[in-house]
Amino acid sequence: MLKRETAILFVIYSAGLILGEVIILKVDDIDSKRMMIHIKQAKGRKYRYTVLSDTALKILRQYAKEYRPKDWLFPGGNEGEHLHDRSVQKIFKRACEKAKIKKNATVHILRHSFATHLLEGGTDLRCAILERGYMCIASCSSGSGDPFFIPINQGDNPPVFRVFHDFGEDTDLILKEGMSLVAEKLSDFFRNAIV
């Protein structure tokens, strides 16, 4: 059984979301045809699209099959409410404890890691801009008004979305291992990411 906590942390990292964005995601914000997530109330009350990896889609499909969310993708404890930000912070803290991470970290480190790994993987720097001191990805326009990603490398080194983002064949392992695998992967990159 896939734990909800695993799906939440996976979506935050793999899509580069901030805490306020993940808790207000609705089921219909997941666009599996275009492989994008629609963020309707991003920073500055703007909307944007971000990437939905094959692995994230598989995780979300398994999550939806088991939890049957109706409106909010991650519903809260009270009927009709979304998950509270403090709940996600607690989930993240437990994952860090399980990974034996002693350094003080917040959920926001997942977003920074997402941006760092995109750039390391070859995503065009022109699509990574600073907005109020935070990395904002997917701000380029395709001409249709829809933001998108521009990969810079298409040869031998295509863009790589590391850690949770592109497990490829290991999706079944994520579904099976859940928080243990998330904790292990968190541990791997937090050791270097947290000052």
Coordinates of C-alpha atoms in Angstrom, one line a residue:
M1 CA 0.0 0.0 0.0
L2 CA 1.3 3.4 -1.0
K3 CA 1.4 5.8 1.9
R4 CA -0.1 9.3 1.3
E5 CA 3.1 10.8 2.8
T6 CA 5.2 9.2 0.1
A7 CA 3.0 10.6 -2.7
I8 CA 3.0 14.1 -1.1
L9 CA 6.8 14.3 -0.7
F10 CA 7.3 12.8 -4.2
V11 CA 5.1 15.4 -5.8
I12 CA 6.7 18.3 -4.0
Y13 CA 10.2 17.3 -5.1
S14 CA 9.4 15.9 -8.6
A15 CA 7.4 19.0 -9.6
G16 CA 9.4 21.7 -7.7
L17 CA 6.4 22.8 -5.7
I18 CA 6.3 25.0 -2.6
L19 CA 4.3 23.9 0.4
G20 CA 1.4 26.2 -0.4
E21 CA 1.1 24.9 -3.9
V22 CA 1.0 21.2 -3.0
I23 CA -1.7 21.5 -0.4
I24 CA -4.1 23.3 -2.7
L25 CA -3.7 20.9 -5.7
K26 CA -6.9 19.6 -7.0
V27 CA -7.4 16.3 -8.8
D28 CA -8.1 18.1 -12.1
D29 CA -4.8 20.0 -11.8
I30 CA -3.0 16.8 -12.9
D31 CA -2.9 16.8 -16.7
S32 CA -1.8 13.3 -17.6
K33 CA -2.2 13.9 -21.4
R34 CA 0.2 16.8 -21.5
M35 CA 2.3 15.4 -18.6
M36 CA 1.9 18.6 -16.6
I37 CA 0.6 19.9 -13.3
H38 CA -1.4 23.1 -13.3
I39 CA -0.5 25.3 -10.4
K40 CA -3.4 27.8 -10.2
Q41 CA -2.3 29.9 -7.2
A42 CA 1.5 30.1 -7.6
K43 CA 3.6 32.8 -6.0
G44 CA 2.2 36.3 -6.8
R45 CA -1.2 34.8 -7.5
K46 CA 0.0 33.7 -11.0
Y47 CA -0.6 30.4 -12.6
R48 CA 2.0 28.1 -14.1
Y49 CA 2.5 24.6 -15.3
T50 CA 5.2 22.3 -14.1
V51 CA 6.5 19.0 -15.2
L52 CA 4.8 15.7 -14.4
S53 CA 7.2 12.8 -14.8
D54 CA 6.1 9.3 -15.8
T55 CA 7.1 8.1 -12.4
A56 CA 5.2 10.8 -10.6
L57 CA 2.1 10.0 -12.7
K58 CA 2.4 6.3 -11.7
I59 CA 2.7 7.2 -8.1
L60 CA -0.3 9.5 -8.3
R61 CA -2.4 6.9 -10.1
Q62 CA -1.6 4.4 -7.4
Y63 CA -2.4 7.0 -4.7
A64 CA -5.7 7.9 -6.4
K65 CA -6.6 4.2 -6.7
E66 CA -6.0 3.7 -3.0
Y67 CA -7.3 7.0 -1.5
R68 CA -9.9 8.1 -4.0
P69 CA -9.5 11.8 -3.7
K70 CA -12.5 13.7 -5.1
D71 CA -11.7 17.4 -5.1
W72 CA -8.5 18.1 -3.3
L73 CA -5.6 15.9 -4.4
F74 CA -4.5 15.7 -0.8
P75 CA -7.6 16.3 1.4
G76 CA -7.4 17.3 5.0
G77 CA -9.0 15.6 8.0
N78 CA -12.2 17.7 7.8
E79 CA -14.7 17.1 4.9
G80 CA -14.1 19.5 2.0
E81 CA -10.8 20.9 3.3
H82 CA -7.3 20.5 1.8
L83 CA -4.4 19.2 3.8
H84 CA -2.9 21.7 6.2
D85 CA 0.6 23.0 5.7
R86 CA 1.6 21.9 9.3
S87 CA 0.6 18.3 8.4
V88 CA 3.1 18.3 5.4
Q89 CA 5.8 19.8 7.6
K90 CA 5.3 17.0 10.1
I91 CA 5.4 14.4 7.3
F92 CA 8.7 15.9 6.1
K93 CA 10.1 16.0 9.6
R94 CA 9.3 12.3 10.1
A95 CA 11.0 11.5 6.8
C96 CA 14.1 13.4 7.8
E97 CA 14.1 11.6 11.2
K98 CA 13.8 8.3 9.4
A99 CA 16.7 9.3 7.2
K100 CA 18.7 10.2 10.3
I101 CA 19.1 13.8 9.1
K102 CA 20.2 15.9 12.1
K103 CA 20.4 19.2 10.3
N104 CA 17.5 21.6 10.4
A105 CA 15.6 21.3 7.1
T106 CA 12.3 22.5 5.8
V107 CA 10.1 21.2 3.0
H108 CA 11.3 24.1 0.9
I109 CA 14.7 22.3 0.4
L110 CA 12.9 19.9 -1.9
R111 CA 12.0 22.8 -4.2
H112 CA 15.6 24.1 -4.2
S113 CA 16.9 20.6 -4.8
F114 CA 14.5 20.2 -7.8
A115 CA 15.8 23.4 -9.3
T116 CA 19.4 22.4 -8.7
H117 CA 18.9 19.0 -10.2
L118 CA 17.2 20.5 -13.3
L119 CA 20.1 22.8 -13.9
E120 CA 22.6 20.0 -13.3
G121 CA 20.6 17.8 -15.7
G122 CA 20.9 20.4 -18.5
T123 CA 17.7 22.4 -18.3
D124 CA 18.2 25.8 -19.9
L125 CA 19.1 28.4 -17.3
R126 CA 16.9 31.0 -19.2
C127 CA 13.9 29.1 -17.8
A128 CA 15.2 29.3 -14.2
I129 CA 14.6 32.8 -12.9
L130 CA 14.8 34.4 -9.5
E131 CA 11.4 35.6 -8.2
R132 CA 11.5 37.3 -4.8
G133 CA 14.5 35.3 -3.8
Y134 CA 13.1 31.9 -4.7
M135 CA 13.8 29.8 -7.7
C136 CA 10.9 29.8 -10.1
I137 CA 10.9 27.1 -12.8
A138 CA 8.7 26.9 -15.9
S139 CA 8.4 30.6 -16.5
C140 CA 9.1 30.6 -20.2
S141 CA 6.3 30.9 -22.6
S142 CA 5.6 28.5 -25.5
G143 CA 3.7 31.2 -27.3
S144 CA 0.4 29.7 -26.3
G145 CA 0.7 31.3 -22.9
D146 CA 1.6 27.9 -21.3
P147 CA 4.9 27.9 -19.4
F148 CA 7.2 25.0 -20.2
F149 CA 10.7 23.6 -19.8
I150 CA 13.5 24.0 -22.4
P151 CA 16.1 21.2 -22.2
I152 CA 19.5 22.5 -23.2
N153 CA 21.1 19.1 -23.8
Q154 CA 19.5 16.6 -26.2
G155 CA 22.6 14.5 -27.1
D156 CA 24.3 12.0 -24.9
N157 CA 23.3 13.8 -21.7
P158 CA 19.5 14.5 -21.8
P159 CA 18.0 16.3 -18.8
V160 CA 18.0 14.2 -15.8
F161 CA 15.5 14.7 -13.0
R162 CA 17.3 12.9 -10.2
V163 CA 16.4 11.4 -6.8
F164 CA 12.7 10.8 -6.8
H165 CA 11.9 12.4 -10.1
D166 CA 12.9 9.8 -12.6
F167 CA 13.3 6.3 -11.0
G168 CA 12.1 4.8 -14.3
E169 CA 12.0 1.1 -13.7
D170 CA 12.1 1.5 -10.0
T171 CA 8.6 2.9 -9.7
D172 CA 7.4 -0.4 -8.3
L173 CA 10.1 -0.2 -5.7
I174 CA 8.8 3.2 -4.6
L175 CA 5.3 1.9 -4.4
K176 CA 6.5 -1.1 -2.4
E177 CA 9.0 0.6 -0.1
G178 CA 7.2 3.9 0.4
M179 CA 8.6 6.1 3.2
S180 CA 11.7 3.9 3.7
L181 CA 12.9 4.6 0.1
V182 CA 11.9 8.3 0.4
A183 CA 13.9 8.5 3.6
E184 CA 16.9 6.8 2.0
K185 CA 16.8 9.2 -1.0
L186 CA 16.3 12.2 1.2
S187 CA 19.3 11.2 3.2
D188 CA 21.4 10.9 0.0
F189 CA 20.9 14.4 -1.2
F190 CA 20.3 16.2 2.1
R191 CA 23.8 15.4 3.3
N192 CA 25.1 17.7 0.5
A193 CA 22.2 20.1 0.1
I194 CA 21.9 21.4 3.7
V195 CA 24.5 23.9 4.9

